[in-house]
JSON list of C-alpha atoms in Angstrom, two decimals:
[
{"chain": "P", "resi": 1, "resn": "MET", "atom": "CA", "xyz": [21.77, -48.55, -42.51]},
{"chain": "P", "resi": 2, "resn": "VAL", "atom": "CA", "xyz": [22.55, -45.62, -44.81]},
{"chain": "P", "resi": 3, "resn": "ASN", "atom": "CA", "xyz": [20.09, -42.74, -44.70]},
{"chain": "P", "resi": 4, "resn": "ARG", "atom": "CA", "xyz": [18.95, -41.52, -48.10]},
{"chain": "P", "resi": 5, "resn": "LEU", "atom": "CA", "xyz": [17.48, -38.23, -49.24]},
{"chain": "P", "resi": 6, "resn": "PRO", "atom": "CA", "xyz": [15.41, -38.32, -52.42]},
{"chain": "P", "resi": 7, "resn": "TYR", "atom": "CA", "xyz": [15.49, -34.93, -54.14]},
{"chain": "P", "resi": 8, "resn": "GLU", "atom": "CA", "xyz": [13.95, -33.63, -57.36]},
{"chain": "P", "resi": 9, "resn": "ALA", "atom": "CA", "xyz": [15.75, -30.78, -59.10]},
{"chain": "P", "resi": 10, "resn": "LYS", "atom": "CA", "xyz": [14.56, -28.98, -62.21]},
{"chain": "P", "resi": 11, "resn": "THR", "atom": "CA", "xyz": [16.84, -27.24, -64.69]},
{"chain": "P", "resi": 12, "resn": "SER", "atom": "CA", "xyz": [16.04, -23.94, -66.37]},
{"chain": "P", "resi": 13, "resn": "MET", "atom": "CA", "xyz": [15.26, -25.93, -69.53]},
{"chain": "P", "resi": 14, "resn": "GLY", "atom": "CA", "xyz": [12.64, -27.98, -67.67]},
{"chain": "P", "resi": 15, "resn": "GLU", "atom": "CA", "xyz": [14.66, -31.17, -67.34]},
{"chain": "P", "resi": 16, "resn": "VAL", "atom": "CA", "xyz": [13.98, -32.97, -64.05]},
{"chain": "P", "resi": 17, "resn": "MET", "atom": "CA", "xyz": [16.73, -34.75, -62.14]},
{"chain": "P", "resi": 18, "resn": "ASP", "atom": "CA", "xyz": [15.67, -37.39, -59.60]},
{"chain": "P", "resi": 19, "resn": "ILE", "atom": "CA", "xyz": [18.56, -37.74, -57.18]},
{"chain": "P", "resi": 20, "resn": "ASP", "atom": "CA", "xyz": [18.94, -40.19, -54.31]},
{"chain": "P", "resi": 21, "resn": "PHE", "atom": "CA", "xyz": [21.48, -38.52, -52.02]},
{"chain": "P", "resi": 22, "resn": "THR", "atom": "CA", "xyz": [23.44, -40.42, -49.40]},
{"chain": "P", "resi": 23, "resn": "LEU", "atom": "CA", "xyz": [23.20, -38.61, -46.08]},
{"chain": "P", "resi": 24, "resn": "HIS", "atom": "CA", "xyz": [26.12, -38.41, -43.67]},
{"chain": "P", "resi": 25, "resn": "PRO", "atom": "CA", "xyz": [25.57, -40.76, -40.70]},
{"chain": "P", "resi": 26, "resn": "GLN", "atom": "CA", "xyz": [25.53, -37.79, -38.32]},
{"chain": "P", "resi": 27, "resn": "THR", "atom": "CA", "xyz": [22.88, -35.83, -40.26]},
{"chain": "P", "resi": 28, "resn": "ALA", "atom": "CA", "xyz": [20.71, -34.20, -37.61]},
{"chain": "P", "resi": 29, "resn": "SER", "atom": "CA", "xyz": [17.74, -33.21, -39.79]},
{"chain": "P", "resi": 30, "resn": "PRO", "atom": "CA", "xyz": [17.17, -34.46, -43.34]},
{"chain": "P", "resi": 31, "resn": "MET", "atom": "CA", "xyz": [14.25, -32.01, -43.55]},
{"chain": "P", "resi": 32, "resn": "ARG", "atom": "CA", "xyz": [16.56, -29.02, -42.88]},
{"chain": "P", "resi": 33, "resn": "VAL", "atom": "CA", "xyz": [19.07, -30.35, -45.41]},
{"chain": "P", "resi": 34, "resn": "THR", "atom": "CA", "xyz": [16.27, -30.44, -48.00]},
{"chain": "P", "resi": 35, "resn": "GLN", "atom": "CA", "xyz": [15.06, -26.95, -47.08]},
{"chain": "P", "resi": 36, "resn": "MET", "atom": "CA", "xyz": [18.54, -25.38, -47.23]},
{"chain": "P", "resi": 37, "resn": "LEU", "atom": "CA", "xyz": [19.34, -27.11, -50.53]},
{"chain": "P", "resi": 38, "resn": "SER", "atom": "CA", "xyz": [16.12, -25.77, -52.03]},
{"chain": "P", "resi": 39, "resn": "VAL", "atom": "CA", "xyz": [16.83, -22.24, -50.77]},
{"chain": "P", "resi": 40, "resn": "ILE", "atom": "CA", "xyz": [20.34, -22.31, -52.27]},
{"chain": "P", "resi": 41, "resn": "LEU", "atom": "CA", "xyz": [19.18, -23.59, -55.67]},
{"chain": "P", "resi": 42, "resn": "GLU", "atom": "CA", "xyz": [16.17, -21.22, -55.81]},
{"chain": "P", "resi": 43, "resn": "GLY", "atom": "CA", "xyz": [18.41, -18.28, -54.87]},
{"chain": "P", "resi": 44, "resn": "LEU", "atom": "CA", "xyz": [20.83, -19.10, -57.66]},
{"chain": "P", "resi": 45, "resn": "ASP", "atom": "CA", "xyz": [18.02, -19.49, -60.19]},
{"chain": "P", "resi": 46, "resn": "ARG", "atom": "CA", "xyz": [16.46, -16.20, -59.08]},
{"chain": "P", "resi": 47, "resn": "ASP", "atom": "CA", "xyz": [19.79, -14.34, -59.33]},
{"chain": "P", "resi": 48, "resn": "ILE", "atom": "CA", "xyz": [20.62, -15.76, -62.75]},
{"chain": "P", "resi": 49, "resn": "GLY", "atom": "CA", "xyz": [17.09, -14.94, -63.92]},
{"chain": "P", "resi": 50, "resn": "ILE", "atom": "CA", "xyz": [17.60, -11.30, -62.94]},
{"chain": "P", "resi": 51, "resn": "VAL", "atom": "CA", "xyz": [21.20, -10.82, -64.04]},
{"chain": "P", "resi": 52, "resn": "GLY", "atom": "CA", "xyz": [21.02, -12.98, -67.13]},
{"chain": "P", "resi": 53, "resn": "GLU", "atom": "CA", "xyz": [23.49, -15.34, -68.68]},
{"chain": "P", "resi": 54, "resn": "THR", "atom": "CA", "xyz": [26.09, -16.47, -66.15]},
{"chain": "P", "resi": 55, "resn": "SER", "atom": "CA", "xyz": [29.05, -18.75, -66.71]},
{"chain": "P", "resi": 56, "resn": "ASN", "atom": "CA", "xyz": [28.60, -22.23, -65.24]},
{"chain": "P", "resi": 57, "resn": "GLY", "atom": "CA", "xyz": [32.22, -22.03, -64.09]},
{"chain": "P", "resi": 58, "resn": "ASP", "atom": "CA", "xyz": [31.45, -18.83, -62.19]},
{"chain": "P", "resi": 59, "resn": "VAL", "atom": "CA", "xyz": [28.48, -20.52, -60.49]},
{"chain": "P", "resi": 60, "resn": "LEU", "atom": "CA", "xyz": [30.57, -23.52, -59.45]},
{"chain": "P", "resi": 61, "resn": "GLN", "atom": "CA", "xyz": [33.38, -21.25, -58.24]},
{"chain": "P", "resi": 62, "resn": "ALA", "atom": "CA", "xyz": [30.99, -19.21, -56.08]},
{"chain": "P", "resi": 63, "resn": "LEU", "atom": "CA", "xyz": [29.50, -22.40, -54.60]},
{"chain": "P", "resi": 64, "resn": "ALA", "atom": "CA", "xyz": [32.98, -23.78, -53.86]},
{"chain": "P", "resi": 65, "resn": "MET", "atom": "CA", "xyz": [33.93, -20.52, -52.16]},
{"chain": "P", "resi": 66, "resn": "ALA", "atom": "CA", "xyz": [30.70, -20.58, -50.12]},
{"chain": "P", "resi": 67, "resn": "LEU", "atom": "CA", "xyz": [31.44, -24.14, -49.01]},
{"chain": "P", "resi": 68, "resn": "ALA", "atom": "CA", "xyz": [34.97, -23.12, -48.00]},
{"chain": "P", "resi": 69, "resn": "ILE", "atom": "CA", "xyz": [33.69, -20.11, -46.04]},
{"chain": "P", "resi": 70, "resn": "ARG", "atom": "CA", "xyz": [31.02, -22.14, -44.22]},
{"chain": "P", "resi": 71, "resn": "SER", "atom": "CA", "xyz": [33.65, -24.77, -43.43]},
{"chain": "P", "resi": 72, "resn": "GLU", "atom": "CA", "xyz": [35.95, -22.12, -41.96]},
{"chain": "P", "resi": 73, "resn": "MET", "atom": "CA", "xyz": [33.10, -20.76, -39.79]},
{"chain": "P", "resi": 74, "resn": "ILE", "atom": "CA", "xyz": [32.84, -24.08, -37.93]},
{"chain": "P", "resi": 75, "resn": "ALA", "atom": "CA", "xyz": [34.65, -24.13, -34.60]},
{"chain": "P", "resi": 76, "resn": "ALA", "atom": "CA", "xyz": [36.74, -27.20, -35.38]},
{"chain": "P", "resi": 77, "resn": "PRO", "atom": "CA", "xyz": [40.25, -27.88, -36.68]},
{"chain": "P", "resi": 78, "resn": "ASN", "atom": "CA", "xyz": [40.64, -27.03, -40.37]},
{"chain": "P", "resi": 79, "resn": "ASP", "atom": "CA", "xyz": [41.80, -30.52, -41.27]},
{"chain": "P", "resi": 80, "resn": "VAL", "atom": "CA", "xyz": [38.55, -31.95, -39.86]},
{"chain": "P", "resi": 81, "resn": "THR", "atom": "CA", "xyz": [36.22, -29.50, -41.61]},
{"chain": "P", "resi": 82, "resn": "ASN", "atom": "CA", "xyz": [38.21, -29.63, -44.87]},
{"chain": "P", "resi": 83, "resn": "LEU", "atom": "CA", "xyz": [38.08, -33.43, -44.92]},
{"chain": "P", "resi": 84, "resn": "MET", "atom": "CA", "xyz": [34.36, -33.44, -44.18]},
{"chain": "P", "resi": 85, "resn": "SER", "atom": "CA", "xyz": [33.66, -30.84, -46.90]},
{"chain": "P", "resi": 86, "resn": "VAL", "atom": "CA", "xyz": [35.61, -32.77, -49.52]},
{"chain": "P", "resi": 87, "resn": "SER", "atom": "CA", "xyz": [34.03, -36.07, -48.48]},
{"chain": "P", "resi": 88, "resn": "LEU", "atom": "CA", "xyz": [30.49, -34.66, -48.57]},
{"chain": "P", "resi": 89, "resn": "LEU", "atom": "CA", "xyz": [31.10, -33.04, -51.97]},
{"chain": "P", "resi": 90, "resn": "GLN", "atom": "CA", "xyz": [32.54, -36.25, -53.44]},
{"chain": "P", "resi": 91, "resn": "GLN", "atom": "CA", "xyz": [29.55, -38.28, -52.22]},
{"chain": "P", "resi": 92, "resn": "ALA", "atom": "CA", "xyz": [27.06, -35.72, -53.56]},
{"chain": "P", "resi": 93, "resn": "LEU", "atom": "CA", "xyz": [28.81, -35.72, -56.95]},
{"chain": "P", "resi": 94, "resn": "GLN", "atom": "CA", "xyz": [28.70, -39.53, -57.07]},
{"chain": "P", "resi": 95, "resn": "ASP", "atom": "CA", "xyz": [24.99, -39.45, -56.20]},
{"chain": "P", "resi": 96, "resn": "THR", "atom": "CA", "xyz": [24.17, -36.87, -58.88]},
{"chain": "P", "resi": 97, "resn": "ASN", "atom": "CA", "xyz": [26.18, -38.82, -61.46]},
{"chain": "P", "resi": 98, "resn": "ARG", "atom": "CA", "xyz": [23.71, -41.69, -60.91]},
{"chain": "P", "resi": 99, "resn": "CYS", "atom": "CA", "xyz": [20.57, -39.53, -61.06]},
{"chain": "P", "resi": 100, "resn": "GLU", "atom": "CA", "xyz": [17.71, -40.21, -63.41]},
{"chain": "P", "resi": 101, "resn": "ARG", "atom": "CA", "xyz": [16.88, -37.43, -65.85]},
{"chain": "P", "resi": 102, "resn": "ARG", "atom": "CA", "xyz": [13.50, -36.71, -67.38]},
{"chain": "P", "resi": 103, "resn": "SER", "atom": "CA", "xyz": [13.11, -34.31, -70.28]},
{"chain": "P", "resi": 104, "resn": "PRO", "atom": "CA", "xyz": [10.05, -32.06, -70.49]},
{"chain": "P", "resi": 105, "resn": "GLN", "atom": "CA", "xyz": [7.19, -33.21, -72.66]},
{"chain": "P", "resi": 106, "resn": "SER", "atom": "CA", "xyz": [7.11, -31.52, -76.04]},
{"chain": "P", "resi": 107, "resn": "GLY", "atom": "CA", "xyz": [4.54, -31.30, -78.77]},
{"chain": "P", "resi": 108, "resn": "ASN", "atom": "CA", "xyz": [0.79, -30.93, -78.69]},
{"chain": "P", "resi": 109, "resn": "ALA", "atom": "CA", "xyz": [-1.51, -32.94, -76.46]}
]
């Protein structure tokens, strides 16, 4: 059985993305995965809110570098951690490509 992690993400424009992530079979704590993901996204939103307009490419590049650094910090052979990082990223991208999007309500109630 594949473990799933439902996650709701909101864009700065108020759009909501409902994502059903596939968890790695060896995931130790889905709750911690959720907490860390939220901290990362909230930190980025907070930083961009303070600094102002930031290139999406710069954001993706910083996240890719952070993933590479965290992968290198693991006491395991590079080929193992590199393969796992790429595999996890590919699965997450596939999951987000299938997400449902909801636009914010507009107009007067």
